[in-house]
C-alpha cells in the first residue's frame, strides 16, 4: 500500500482500481460529470486522498466508493479491490441494467421478423395445396 504523502490523480486512480478499462475513459467520465466528490463534479487532475468518497456512474452501474489507500499502477482485480470500499446502497445495485433492444445489436430474435427460407417454402407449399 502507498504512502499518504503520495499524490494520485482521480483519473489514474479510477483506472488503477479497475473501475474504468482505460485511463482516457476515466478522464472522459470526469469531464462529462460522471465522477462526483461531495456532490460536485471533479476534474481528471484532482488529487485523491485516503477517506474521500466518490460517486461514479459507469455504463454498467453506479458506484459509491471510499478510498482506503492510494494506488499508482494498475494491478490485478483481486489486489485492486483492497484499495477502496464499495459503499453503494443495496437498492442501487438491484436496479435492472439497461438492455438495448434487439435491433441495435444486429441480432434477430428467434421466430420473430422475416421468415427463414425454409419457413417461406413451407408457406408456399401450404398455399399451393388449396
XYZ file of N, CA, C and O in Angstrom:
520
model
N 0.846 -1.171 0.000
C 0.000 0.000 0.000
C 0.894 1.236 0.000
O 2.000 1.212 0.481
N 0.376 2.322 -0.517
C 1.169 3.520 -0.737
C 1.181 4.446 0.467
O 0.361 4.345 1.373
N 2.132 5.391 0.434
C 2.225 6.389 1.496
C 1.074 7.371 1.384
O 0.513 7.586 0.337
N 0.751 8.059 2.494
C -0.281 9.084 2.478
C 0.236 10.373 1.858
O -0.540 11.228 1.475
N 1.567 10.549 1.767
C 2.146 11.767 1.207
C 2.098 11.762 -0.321
O 2.232 12.800 -0.949
N 1.928 10.620 -0.917
C 1.927 10.477 -2.364
C 0.645 11.064 -2.960
O -0.417 10.978 -2.367
N 0.759 11.680 -4.148
C -0.408 12.246 -4.819
C -0.746 11.399 -6.037
O 0.124 11.008 -6.794
N -2.048 11.123 -6.201
C -2.528 10.357 -7.332
C -3.730 11.101 -7.919
O -4.625 11.516 -7.187
N -3.747 11.241 -9.248
C -4.873 11.883 -9.928
C -6.080 10.954 -9.894
O -5.936 9.737 -9.898
N -7.276 11.547 -9.876
C -8.500 10.744 -9.806
C -8.661 9.855 -11.040
O -9.067 8.702 -10.920
N -8.312 10.360 -12.221
C -8.470 9.519 -13.411
C -7.531 8.315 -13.367
O -7.905 7.200 -13.713
N -6.319 8.533 -12.886
C -5.357 7.434 -12.775
C -5.783 6.447 -11.691
O -5.643 5.231 -11.850
N -6.335 6.957 -10.603
C -6.785 6.100 -9.510
C -7.944 5.211 -9.954
O -7.945 4.002 -9.708
N -8.934 5.803 -10.636
C -10.090 5.026 -11.090
C -9.693 3.968 -12.113
O -10.275 2.881 -12.162
N -8.705 4.284 -12.921
C -8.184 3.300 -13.886
C -7.435 2.192 -13.151
O -7.615 1.013 -13.446
N -6.628 2.563 -12.169
C -5.798 1.568 -11.487
C -6.615 0.617 -10.612
O -6.226 -0.537 -10.433
N -7.755 1.068 -10.074
C -8.593 0.163 -9.281
C -9.614 -0.566 -10.152
O -10.512 -1.235 -9.652
N -9.481 -0.409 -11.457
C -10.230 -1.165 -12.460
C -11.708 -0.841 -12.529
O -12.532 -1.688 -12.859
N -12.089 0.402 -12.266
C -13.467 0.814 -12.495
C -13.648 1.169 -13.968
O -14.687 0.908 -14.554
N -12.601 1.749 -14.567
C -12.612 2.046 -15.997
C -11.527 1.237 -16.686
O -10.466 0.995 -16.121
N -11.792 0.851 -17.930
C -10.871 -0.006 -18.673
C -9.612 0.743 -19.089
O -8.530 0.168 -19.116
N -9.749 2.036 -19.434
C -8.581 2.829 -19.824
C -8.572 4.120 -19.031
O -9.606 4.575 -18.534
N -7.410 4.729 -18.958
C -7.286 5.990 -18.241
C -8.018 7.104 -18.984
O -8.599 7.999 -18.377
N -8.024 7.038 -20.307
C -8.724 8.063 -21.073
C -10.235 7.978 -20.852
O -10.921 9.004 -20.819
N -10.785 6.774 -20.659
C -12.201 6.642 -20.331
C -12.501 7.231 -18.956
O -13.541 7.850 -18.753
N -11.582 7.056 -18.021
C -11.750 7.623 -16.683
C -11.711 9.151 -16.749
O -12.530 9.836 -16.121
N -10.789 9.707 -17.535
C -10.688 11.162 -17.682
C -11.936 11.707 -18.369
O -12.465 12.762 -17.979
N -12.425 10.996 -19.370
C -13.629 11.424 -20.090
C -14.851 11.430 -19.167
O -15.687 12.324 -19.234
N -14.953 10.431 -18.305
C -16.058 10.370 -17.348
C -16.002 11.558 -16.386
O -17.038 12.138 -16.048
N -14.800 11.940 -15.961
C -14.646 13.106 -15.088
C -15.094 14.375 -15.806
O -15.808 15.204 -15.239
N -14.689 14.524 -17.055
C -15.036 15.721 -17.825
C -16.529 15.806 -18.108
O -17.084 16.894 -18.186
N -17.189 14.660 -18.250
C -18.625 14.643 -18.535
C -19.476 14.739 -17.270
O -20.698 14.686 -17.341
N -18.839 14.844 -16.107
C -19.578 14.997 -14.863
C -20.084 13.698 -14.271
O -20.997 13.703 -13.452
N -19.503 12.568 -14.646
C -19.948 11.278 -14.131
C -19.207 10.855 -12.874
O -19.513 9.822 -12.298
N -18.223 11.658 -12.460
C -17.496 11.395 -11.219
C -17.711 12.595 -10.314
O -17.418 13.731 -10.699
N -18.231 12.344 -9.105
C -18.553 13.448 -8.190
C -17.926 13.215 -6.822
O -17.826 12.093 -6.349
N -17.515 14.332 -6.222
C -16.980 14.324 -4.867
C -17.789 15.330 -4.066
O -17.831 16.518 -4.403
N -18.499 14.877 -3.050
C -19.379 15.713 -2.234
C -20.407 16.438 -3.100
O -20.698 17.608 -2.889
N -20.921 15.757 -4.110
C -21.958 16.321 -4.957
C -21.465 17.208 -6.089
O -22.250 17.631 -6.927
N -20.183 17.519 -6.131
C -19.622 18.369 -7.177
C -18.808 17.527 -8.148
O -18.104 16.602 -7.745
N -18.890 17.882 -9.428
C -18.090 17.163 -10.410
C -16.614 17.483 -10.204
O -16.261 18.560 -9.728
N -15.767 16.536 -10.559
C -14.329 16.721 -10.373
C -13.624 16.702 -11.723
O -14.093 16.084 -12.676
N -12.502 17.372 -11.783
C -11.657 17.346 -12.970
C -10.754 16.115 -12.878
O -10.470 15.627 -11.787
N -10.273 15.647 -14.032
C -9.411 14.459 -14.014
C -8.109 14.658 -13.232
O -7.512 13.696 -12.771
N -7.701 15.905 -13.034
C -6.431 16.176 -12.362
C -6.559 16.288 -10.848
O -5.556 16.487 -10.155
N -7.756 16.147 -10.291
C -7.947 16.268 -8.843
C -7.167 15.180 -8.115
O -7.178 14.022 -8.504
N -6.508 15.568 -7.047
C -5.751 14.608 -6.237
C -6.688 13.829 -5.328
O -7.625 14.379 -4.757
N -6.401 12.561 -5.186
C -7.200 11.676 -4.346
C -6.558 11.603 -2.971
O -5.335 11.549 -2.848
N -7.375 11.601 -1.925
C -6.878 11.452 -0.561
C -7.578 10.261 0.089
O -8.713 9.927 -0.261
N -6.902 9.631 1.022
C -7.487 8.497 1.735
C -8.678 8.998 2.543
O -8.613 10.033 3.205
N -9.796 8.288 2.451
C -11.013 8.673 3.159
C -12.018 9.402 2.281
O -13.174 9.576 2.678
N -11.624 9.847 1.091
C -12.544 10.515 0.174
C -13.614 9.546 -0.306
O -13.351 8.362 -0.484
N -14.831 10.074 -0.528
C -15.919 9.275 -1.077
C -16.310 9.855 -2.428
O -16.535 11.059 -2.543
N -16.408 8.996 -3.432
C -16.729 9.421 -4.789
C -17.955 8.679 -5.296
O -18.134 7.495 -5.017
N -18.790 9.402 -6.048
C -19.915 8.800 -6.762
C -19.495 8.687 -8.216
O -19.104 9.672 -8.825
N -19.584 7.498 -8.772
C -19.125 7.251 -10.135
C -20.244 6.560 -10.895
O -20.799 5.564 -10.431
N -20.558 7.089 -12.079
C -21.551 6.460 -12.950
C -20.827 5.873 -14.145
O -20.142 6.571 -14.873
N -20.968 4.564 -14.322
C -20.412 3.884 -15.488
C -21.575 3.331 -16.293
O -22.727 3.424 -15.876
N -21.274 2.744 -17.452
C -22.330 2.151 -18.265
C -23.003 1.003 -17.530
O -24.205 0.799 -17.652
N -22.235 0.259 -16.775
C -22.756 -0.929 -16.109
C -23.576 -0.602 -14.859
O -24.621 -1.189 -14.628
N -23.096 0.342 -14.044
C -23.773 0.618 -12.778
C -23.301 1.919 -12.161
O -22.399 2.565 -12.670
N -23.889 2.250 -11.019
C -23.482 3.418 -10.250
C -22.676 2.926 -9.053
O -23.066 1.975 -8.384
N -21.537 3.567 -8.829
C -20.654 3.198 -7.726
C -20.619 4.333 -6.707
O -20.651 5.495 -7.073
N -20.507 3.986 -5.450
C -20.121 4.928 -4.400
C -18.982 4.232 -3.669
O -19.173 3.179 -3.060
N -17.790 4.827 -3.789
C -16.612 4.187 -3.202
C -15.954 5.108 -2.193
O -16.066 6.332 -2.274
N -15.266 4.494 -1.252
C -14.456 5.231 -0.285
C -13.016 4.759 -0.463
O -12.740 3.565 -0.494
N -12.115 5.728 -0.593
C -10.703 5.433 -0.826
C -10.081 4.971 0.486
O -10.166 5.648 1.504
N -9.440 3.792 0.468
C -8.769 3.281 1.669
C -7.253 3.403 1.565
O -6.574 3.458 2.581
N -6.732 3.415 0.340
C -5.295 3.569 0.107
C -5.099 4.058 -1.322
O -5.981 3.906 -2.166
N -3.946 4.662 -1.566
C -3.645 5.179 -2.899
C -2.941 4.122 -3.730
O -2.140 3.355 -3.211
N -3.240 4.126 -5.010
C -2.674 3.145 -5.926
C -2.257 3.861 -7.194
O -3.053 4.555 -7.812
N -0.992 3.717 -7.574
C -0.443 4.411 -8.739
C -0.544 3.608 -10.017
O -0.798 4.159 -11.081
N -0.309 2.306 -9.926
C -0.260 1.458 -11.112
C -1.414 0.475 -11.122
O -1.925 0.078 -10.073
N -1.783 0.048 -12.308
C -2.863 -0.923 -12.461
C -2.367 -2.292 -11.997
O -1.292 -2.740 -12.384
N -3.177 -2.934 -11.170
C -2.819 -4.249 -10.628
C -3.982 -5.203 -10.871
O -5.026 -4.812 -11.367
N -3.803 -6.442 -10.496
C -4.845 -7.453 -10.653
C -6.078 -7.058 -9.850
O -5.984 -6.390 -8.818
N -7.238 -7.485 -10.327
C -8.508 -7.130 -9.676
C -8.531 -7.542 -8.209
O -8.983 -6.783 -7.357
N -8.033 -8.748 -7.911
C -8.063 -9.229 -6.528
C -7.265 -8.331 -5.596
O -7.594 -8.197 -4.422
N -6.210 -7.708 -6.117
C -5.420 -6.775 -5.309
C -6.024 -5.370 -5.339
O -6.002 -4.653 -4.339
N -6.600 -4.982 -6.464
C -7.142 -3.627 -6.629
C -8.309 -3.362 -5.684
O -8.477 -2.234 -5.209
N -9.128 -4.367 -5.394
C -10.294 -4.147 -4.534
C -9.918 -3.855 -3.085
O -10.764 -3.427 -2.305
N -8.662 -4.036 -2.737
C -8.207 -3.722 -1.382
C -7.957 -2.227 -1.200
O -7.781 -1.766 -0.077
N -7.956 -1.449 -2.285
C -7.640 -0.032 -2.224
C -8.874 0.856 -2.130
O -8.762 2.072 -2.112
N -10.074 0.255 -2.106
C -11.300 1.026 -1.935
C -12.356 0.144 -1.290
O -12.246 -1.075 -1.273
N -13.390 0.813 -0.744
C -14.529 0.105 -0.175
C -15.759 0.528 -0.968
O -16.018 1.725 -1.120
N -16.489 -0.433 -1.486
C -17.714 -0.150 -2.235
C -18.846 0.046 -1.229
O -19.270 -0.898 -0.575
N -19.329 1.289 -1.089
C -20.398 1.592 -0.135
C -21.703 1.922 -0.856
O -22.548 2.644 -0.330
N -21.872 1.385 -2.043
C -23.089 1.598 -2.823
C -24.263 0.968 -2.098
O -24.177 -0.182 -1.675
N -25.377 1.716 -1.921
C -26.548 1.133 -1.257
C -27.101 -0.066 -2.037
O -27.005 -0.112 -3.261
N -27.705 -1.000 -1.327
C -28.209 -2.229 -1.943
C -29.294 -1.939 -2.971
O -29.369 -2.591 -4.005
N -30.155 -0.931 -2.726
C -31.230 -0.645 -3.675
C -30.695 -0.115 -5.008
O -31.307 -0.304 -6.052
N -29.532 0.524 -5.000
C -28.929 0.993 -6.250
C -28.372 -0.178 -7.055
O -28.324 -0.128 -8.281
N -27.955 -1.229 -6.366
C -27.422 -2.411 -7.049
C -28.522 -3.272 -7.654
O -28.297 -3.981 -8.623
N -29.742 -3.189 -7.082
C -30.833 -4.044 -7.528
C -31.511 -3.542 -8.794
O -32.258 -4.272 -9.417
N -31.278 -2.294 -9.189
C -31.919 -1.754 -10.382
C -31.476 -2.547 -11.605
O -30.296 -2.827 -11.767
N -32.407 -2.911 -12.464
C -32.004 -3.676 -13.645
C -31.159 -2.818 -14.577
O -31.436 -1.640 -14.771
N -30.149 -3.426 -15.128
C -29.269 -2.718 -16.061
C -30.019 -2.492 -17.366
O -30.866 -3.282 -17.758
N -29.701 -1.411 -18.047
C -30.333 -1.093 -19.319
C -29.962 -2.144 -20.341
O -28.798 -2.483 -20.492
N -30.957 -2.658 -21.017
C -30.703 -3.636 -22.058
C -31.123 -3.026 -23.381
O -32.243 -2.544 -23.520
N -30.210 -3.047 -24.317
C -30.511 -2.455 -25.605
C -31.492 -3.336 -26.373
O -31.473 -4.551 -26.240
N -32.356 -2.717 -27.179
C -33.283 -3.509 -27.992
C -32.532 -4.377 -28.992
O -31.401 -4.086 -29.360
N -33.184 -5.422 -29.473
C -32.511 -6.384 -30.335
C -32.081 -5.766 -31.656
O -31.093 -6.181 -32.234
N -32.797 -4.750 -32.151
C -32.412 -4.197 -33.442
C -31.127 -3.393 -33.370
O -30.498 -3.150 -34.381
N -30.705 -2.999 -32.193
C -29.426 -2.296 -32.048
C -28.236 -3.254 -32.036
O -27.136 -2.874 -32.362
N -28.462 -4.477 -31.627
C -27.355 -5.419 -31.511
C -27.022 -6.090 -32.831
O -25.981 -6.710 -32.953
N -27.924 -5.979 -33.812
C -27.673 -6.616 -35.085
C -28.116 -8.061 -35.115
O -27.973 -8.737 -36.115
N -28.669 -8.556 -34.024
C -29.128 -9.940 -33.980
C -30.652 -9.962 -33.974
O -31.288 -9.147 -33.319
N -31.218 -10.900 -34.701
C -32.665 -11.060 -34.772
C -33.077 -12.110 -33.749
O -32.468 -13.171 -33.648
N -34.129 -11.788 -32.998
C -34.639 -12.764 -32.048
C -35.224 -13.947 -32.805
O -35.788 -13.795 -33.889
N -35.112 -15.111 -32.227
C -35.598 -16.328 -32.857
C -37.111 -16.272 -33.038
O -37.841 -15.848 -32.143
N -37.582 -16.692 -34.228
C -39.001 -16.783 -34.557
C -39.705 -15.429 -34.572
O -40.917 -15.353 -34.374
N -38.970 -14.364 -34.771
C -39.554 -13.024 -34.877
C -38.983 -12.370 -36.123
O -37.791 -12.470 -36.395
N -39.842 -11.682 -36.898
C -39.365 -10.981 -38.079
C -39.633 -11.778 -39.338
O -40.573 -12.578 -39.410
N -38.805 -11.580 -40.330
C -38.986 -12.264 -41.610
C -38.847 -13.766 -41.443
O -38.011 -14.244 -40.683
N -39.641 -14.517 -42.210
C -39.488 -15.974 -42.140
C -38.191 -16.415 -42.820
O -37.694 -15.756 -43.727
N -37.685 -17.522 -42.372
C -36.483 -18.076 -42.986
C -36.852 -18.693 -44.329
O -38.035 -18.822 -44.681
N -35.861 -19.092 -45.089
C -36.096 -19.693 -46.397
C -36.929 -20.968 -46.252
O -37.849 -21.217 -47.038
N -36.624 -21.753 -45.269
C -37.368 -22.998 -45.044
C -38.829 -22.687 -44.705
O -39.750 -23.355 -45.207
N -39.041 -21.671 -43.857
C -40.408 -21.304 -43.496
C -41.173 -20.765 -44.713
O -42.375 -21.025 -44.861
N -40.505 -20.008 -45.587
C -41.147 -19.497 -46.801
C -41.558 -20.645 -47.717
O -42.649 -20.635 -48.307
N -40.696 -21.642 -47.862
C -41.039 -22.813 -48.677
C -42.259 -23.530 -48.105
O -43.166 -23.936 -48.844
N -42.274 -23.704 -46.777
C -43.414 -24.353 -46.141
C -44.694 -23.563 -46.374
O -45.760 -24.138 -46.635
N -44.611 -22.244 -46.291
C -45.775 -21.396 -46.539
C -46.238 -21.518 -47.994
O -47.443 -21.612 -48.264
N -45.286 -21.503 -48.917
C -45.630 -21.635 -50.332
C -46.295 -22.983 -50.607
O -47.300 -23.055 -51.332
N -45.747 -24.048 -50.047
C -46.341 -25.386 -50.226
C -47.743 -25.441 -49.630
O -48.653 -26.052 -50.192
N -47.922 -24.810 -48.495
C -49.237 -24.798 -47.842
C -50.240 -24.030 -48.689
O -51.389 -24.466 -48.850
N -49.835 -22.886 -49.243
C -50.734 -22.070 -50.063
C -51.082 -22.778 -51.373
O -52.184 -22.606 -51.901
N -50.172 -23.573 -51.948
C -50.430 -24.291 -53.187
C -51.399 -25.450 -52.990
O -52.063 -25.875 -53.936
N -51.474 -25.966 -51.785
C -52.319 -27.125 -51.506
C -53.802 -26.775 -51.626
O -54.613 -27.645 -51.865
N -54.185 -25.564 -51.489
C -55.603 -25.196 -51.501
C -56.202 -25.251 -52.837
O -56.086 -25.451 -53.848
